[in-house]
CSV table of C-alpha atoms and ligand atoms in Angstrom, one decimal:
chain,number,residue,atom,x,y,z
A,1,UNK,CA,17.4,-11.7,-4.4
A,2,UNK,CA,14.4,-10.4,-2.5
A,3,UNK,CA,15.4,-8.9,0.8
A,4,UNK,CA,15.1,-5.8,2.9
A,5,UNK,CA,17.8,-4.0,0.9
A,6,UNK,CA,17.8,-1.2,-1.6
A,7,UNK,CA,17.7,-2.5,-5.2
A,8,UNK,CA,15.8,-5.7,-4.5
A,9,UNK,CA,12.5,-6.4,-6.1
A,10,UNK,CA,9.7,-6.7,-3.5
A,11,UNK,CA,6.3,-8.3,-4.3
A,12,UNK,CA,4.1,-5.4,-3.1
A,13,UNK,CA,0.7,-6.5,-4.3
A,14,UNK,CA,-1.2,-8.8,-6.5
A,15,UNK,CA,-2.3,-7.1,-9.8
A,16,UNK,CA,-5.9,-8.1,-9.0
A,17,UNK,CA,-5.8,-6.1,-5.7
A,18,UNK,CA,-4.8,-2.9,-7.5
A,19,UNK,CA,-7.6,-2.0,-10.0
A,20,UNK,CA,-7.5,1.1,-12.2
A,21,UNK,CA,-7.9,4.4,-10.3
A,22,UNK,CA,-7.0,2.7,-6.9
A,23,UNK,CA,-4.3,3.7,-4.4
A,24,UNK,CA,-3.1,1.7,-1.5
A,25,UNK,CA,-0.2,1.7,1.0
A,26,UNK,CA,2.6,-0.8,0.4
A,27,UNK,CA,6.0,-1.5,1.8
A,28,UNK,CA,9.4,-1.6,0.1
A,29,UNK,CA,12.3,-2.4,2.3
A,30,UNK,CA,12.0,0.2,5.1
A,31,UNK,CA,9.8,2.6,3.1
A,32,UNK,CA,6.1,2.9,3.0
A,33,UNK,CA,4.9,3.9,-0.5
A,34,UNK,CA,1.6,4.9,-2.1
A,35,UNK,CA,1.0,2.2,-4.8
A,36,UNK,CA,-1.5,3.4,-7.4
A,37,UNK,CA,-2.8,2.5,-10.8
A,38,UNK,CA,-3.8,5.1,-13.4
A,39,UNK,CA,-6.8,5.1,-15.6
A,40,UNK,CA,-4.7,3.7,-18.4
A,41,UNK,CA,-3.6,0.8,-16.2
A,42,UNK,CA,0.0,1.8,-15.3
A,43,UNK,CA,1.1,1.0,-11.8
A,44,UNK,CA,3.3,3.5,-9.9
A,45,UNK,CA,4.9,3.6,-6.5
A,46,UNK,CA,5.3,7.0,-5.0
A,47,UNK,CA,6.7,8.0,-1.6
A,48,UNK,CA,3.9,8.0,0.9
A,49,UNK,CA,4.4,11.6,1.9
A,50,UNK,CA,3.1,14.7,0.1
A,51,UNK,CA,5.8,17.3,-0.4
A,52,UNK,CA,3.4,20.1,0.7
A,53,UNK,CA,2.6,19.3,4.3
A,54,UNK,CA,3.4,15.6,4.6
A,55,UNK,CA,-0.1,14.0,4.2
A,56,UNK,CA,0.0,10.4,3.3
A,57,UNK,CA,-0.5,10.1,-0.5
A,58,UNK,CA,-1.9,6.6,0.0
A,59,UNK,CA,-4.9,8.4,1.5
A,60,UNK,CA,-5.3,10.3,-1.8
A,61,UNK,CA,-7.1,9.6,-5.0
A,62,UNK,CA,-6.3,8.9,-8.6
A,63,UNK,CA,-7.7,10.9,-11.5
A,64,UNK,CA,-6.6,10.0,-15.0
A,65,UNK,CA,-2.8,9.5,-15.0
A,66,UNK,CA,-2.2,11.5,-11.8
A,67,UNK,CA,-2.3,10.9,-8.0
A,68,UNK,CA,-3.8,13.7,-5.9
A,69,UNK,CA,-3.3,14.4,-2.2
A,70,UNK,CA,-6.5,14.3,-0.1
A,71,UNK,CA,-5.5,17.4,1.9
A,72,UNK,CA,-5.1,20.3,-0.5
A,73,UNK,CA,-5.4,18.5,-3.8
A,74,UNK,CA,-1.9,18.8,-5.2
A,75,UNK,CA,-1.5,16.2,-7.9
A,76,UNK,CA,1.5,14.3,-9.0
A,77,UNK,CA,2.5,12.6,-12.3
A,78,UNK,CA,3.8,9.0,-12.6
A,79,UNK,CA,7.3,10.6,-12.9
A,80,UNK,CA,6.8,12.4,-9.6
A,81,UNK,CA,6.5,16.0,-10.7
A,82,UNK,CA,3.7,18.2,-9.3
A,83,UNK,CA,1.1,18.9,-12.0
A,84,UNK,CA,-1.4,21.1,-10.3
A,85,UNK,CA,-1.9,23.2,-7.2
A,86,UNK,CA,-5.7,23.8,-6.9
A,87,UNK,CA,-5.3,26.9,-4.7
A,88,UNK,CA,-3.2,28.5,-7.5
A,89,UNK,CA,-5.0,27.4,-10.7
A,90,UNK,CA,-2.9,29.7,-12.9
A,91,UNK,CA,0.4,28.6,-11.6
A,92,UNK,CA,2.6,26.0,-13.3
A,93,UNK,CA,4.2,24.2,-10.4
A,94,UNK,CA,8.0,24.5,-10.2
A,95,UNK,CA,10.0,21.5,-11.3
A,96,UNK,CA,11.5,21.3,-7.8
A,97,UNK,CA,8.1,20.2,-6.4
A,98,UNK,CA,8.3,16.4,-6.8
A,99,UNK,CA,7.5,13.2,-5.0
A,100,UNK,CA,10.0,10.4,-5.0
A,101,UNK,CA,9.0,7.5,-7.2
A,102,UNK,CA,10.3,3.9,-7.2
A,103,UNK,CA,10.9,1.3,-9.9
A,104,UNK,CA,7.8,-0.8,-10.6
A,105,UNK,CA,7.4,-4.0,-12.7
A,106,UNK,CA,4.4,-6.1,-13.2
A,107,UNK,CA,4.3,-9.6,-14.5
A,108,UNK,CA,2.5,-12.9,-13.9
A,109,UNK,CA,-0.1,-11.1,-11.9
A,110,UNK,CA,2.2,-9.6,-9.3
A,111,UNK,CA,3.3,-6.0,-8.9
A,112,UNK,CA,6.9,-5.7,-7.8
A,113,UNK,CA,8.7,-2.5,-6.7
A,114,UNK,CA,12.2,-1.7,-5.6
A,115,UNK,CA,13.9,1.1,-3.7
A,116,UNK,CA,17.1,1.9,-5.6
A,117,UNK,CA,18.0,0.5,-9.0
A,118,UNK,CA,17.2,-3.3,-9.3
A,119,UNK,CA,19.9,-5.3,-11.1
A,120,UNK,CA,17.5,-7.3,-13.4
A,121,UNK,CA,13.9,-8.4,-13.9
A,122,UNK,CA,11.8,-9.6,-11.0
A,123,UNK,CA,11.5,-13.4,-10.5
A,124,UNK,CA,9.0,-15.3,-12.7
A,125,UNK,CA,6.3,-17.5,-11.1
A,126,UNK,CA,7.1,-20.4,-13.4
A,127,UNK,CA,3.8,-22.2,-13.8
A,128,UNK,CA,2.2,-20.7,-10.7
A,129,UNK,CA,-0.6,-18.1,-10.6
A,130,UNK,CA,-1.7,-15.8,-7.7
A,131,UNK,CA,-4.6,-16.9,-5.6
A,132,UNK,CA,-4.8,-14.2,-2.9
A,133,UNK,CA,-2.8,-12.4,-0.4
A,134,UNK,CA,-2.9,-12.5,3.4
A,135,UNK,CA,-1.2,-10.5,6.1
A,136,UNK,CA,0.3,-12.7,8.8
A,137,UNK,CA,1.0,-11.3,12.3
A,138,UNK,CA,4.4,-13.1,12.4
A,139,UNK,CA,7.8,-12.4,11.1
A,140,UNK,CA,9.2,-14.5,8.2
A,141,UNK,CA,11.2,-16.7,10.6
A,142,UNK,CA,8.0,-17.9,12.3
A,143,UNK,CA,6.4,-18.7,9.0
A,144,UNK,CA,9.4,-20.7,8.0
A,145,UNK,CA,9.3,-22.6,11.3
A,146,UNK,CA,5.6,-23.3,10.9
A,147,UNK,CA,6.1,-24.4,7.3
A,148,UNK,CA,9.1,-26.6,8.2
A,149,UNK,CA,11.1,-25.1,5.4
A,150,UNK,CA,12.9,-21.9,4.6
A,151,UNK,CA,12.1,-19.5,1.8
A,152,UNK,CA,14.5,-19.3,-1.1
A,153,UNK,CA,16.6,-16.3,-2.1
A,154,UNK,CA,13.7,-14.9,-4.2
A,155,UNK,CA,11.2,-15.1,-1.3
A,156,UNK,CA,9.4,-18.3,-2.4
A,157,UNK,CA,8.5,-21.0,0.1
A,158,UNK,CA,6.8,-24.3,-0.5
A,159,UNK,CA,5.3,-25.6,2.8
A,160,UNK,CA,6.5,-29.1,3.7
A,161,UNK,CA,3.1,-30.6,4.5
A,162,UNK,CA,0.9,-28.5,2.2
A,163,UNK,CA,-0.9,-29.8,-0.9
A,164,UNK,CA,1.4,-30.0,-3.9
A,165,UNK,CA,1.0,-27.1,-6.3
A,166,UNK,CA,1.0,-24.6,-3.4
A,167,UNK,CA,3.7,-22.0,-3.1
A,168,UNK,CA,4.0,-18.8,-1.0
A,169,UNK,CA,5.7,-15.6,-1.9
A,170,UNK,CA,6.8,-13.7,1.2
A,171,UNK,CA,7.3,-10.0,1.8
A,172,UNK,CA,8.5,-8.6,5.1
A,173,UNK,CA,6.3,-5.7,6.4
A,174,UNK,CA,8.3,-4.8,9.4
A,175,UNK,CA,6.8,-4.7,13.0
A,176,UNK,CA,6.5,-8.5,13.0
A,177,UNK,CA,4.2,-8.8,10.0
A,178,UNK,CA,4.6,-10.6,6.7
A,179,UNK,CA,2.6,-10.2,3.5
A,180,UNK,CA,2.0,-13.6,2.0
A,181,UNK,CA,1.0,-14.0,-1.6
A,182,UNK,CA,-0.5,-17.4,-2.1
A,183,UNK,CA,0.4,-19.0,-5.4
A,184,UNK,CA,-1.1,-22.2,-6.9
A,185,UNK,CA,-0.6,-24.2,-10.1
A,186,UNK,CA,-2.0,-22.4,-13.2
A,187,UNK,CA,-4.3,-25.3,-13.9
A,188,UNK,CA,-5.6,-25.8,-10.3
A,189,UNK,CA,-9.3,-26.4,-10.1
A,190,UNK,CA,-11.8,-25.3,-7.5
A,191,UNK,CA,-11.0,-28.1,-5.0
A,192,UNK,CA,-7.3,-27.5,-5.2
A,193,UNK,CA,-7.9,-23.8,-4.6
A,194,UNK,CA,-10.0,-24.5,-1.5
A,195,UNK,CA,-7.4,-26.9,-0.2
A,196,UNK,CA,-4.7,-24.3,-0.7
A,197,UNK,CA,-6.7,-21.7,1.1
A,198,UNK,CA,-7.2,-24.0,4.1
A,199,UNK,CA,-3.6,-25.0,4.2
A,200,UNK,CA,-2.5,-21.3,4.3
A,201,UNK,CA,-5.0,-20.5,7.0
A,202,UNK,CA,-3.6,-23.4,9.1
A,203,UNK,CA,-0.1,-22.2,8.4
A,204,UNK,CA,-1.1,-18.6,9.4
A,205,UNK,CA,-2.5,-19.8,12.7
A,206,UNK,CA,0.7,-21.9,13.5
A,207,UNK,CA,3.0,-19.0,12.6
A,208,UNK,CA,1.1,-16.5,14.7
A,209,UNK,CA,1.0,-18.9,17.7
A,210,UNK,CA,4.8,-19.4,17.4
A,211,UNK,CA,5.2,-15.6,17.2
A,212,UNK,CA,3.0,-15.1,20.3
A,213,UNK,CA,5.0,-17.8,22.2
A,214,UNK,CA,8.2,-16.2,21.1
A,215,UNK,CA,7.1,-12.8,22.3
A,216,UNK,CA,6.0,-14.2,25.7
A,217,UNK,CA,9.2,-16.3,26.2
B,1,FES,S1,-0.5,18.1,2.3
B,1,FES,FE1,-0.7,17.4,0.3
B,1,FES,S2,-1.6,19.0,-0.8
B,1,FES,FE2,-1.3,19.8,1.2
């Protein structure tokens, strides 16, 4: 079940939005993480706080198989241990210097991460493929109201009046925002992709209008 609880898989990004050597902020439950992909292609989610002086690691950079902090250049392995302290090039960093890491799984073009130990594998897309992601300035409840249907236990929602073959995968971002991954049928052609994008834009506007009305009520 995808929810704001430890141990649940959260769809943090589309694989296509995380190329090799990239790092980006992402949200898992109530945590902000640095999501990064190494040169060899492995995705890792690290706590977004450098153990040295607290700089956000999502502002850092990836070299080879390590994530480095932008401030003083301490670098961290995929397992979390500190590999290098540039100000002390002859020093092997103590084992105690580590950044917290989270479970990550990648399948069907989606990167999933979890705080805690997930019970099983992330949900499959079952015939759908990712199209794009969009951040909506509305909580999930407003998106459900705009769509005329609720999301299921895994976070999937099929809008009632949208073209068939469109499905949304929702991820709560906190602060009244939702990350929406737009999924379409694997065999969808260009016209279906355009129709899906238009339907999602219309849904985004309705949800944000409902959110604004709700805030002003
Ligand atoms: S704050 Fe990250 S290396 Fe200093």
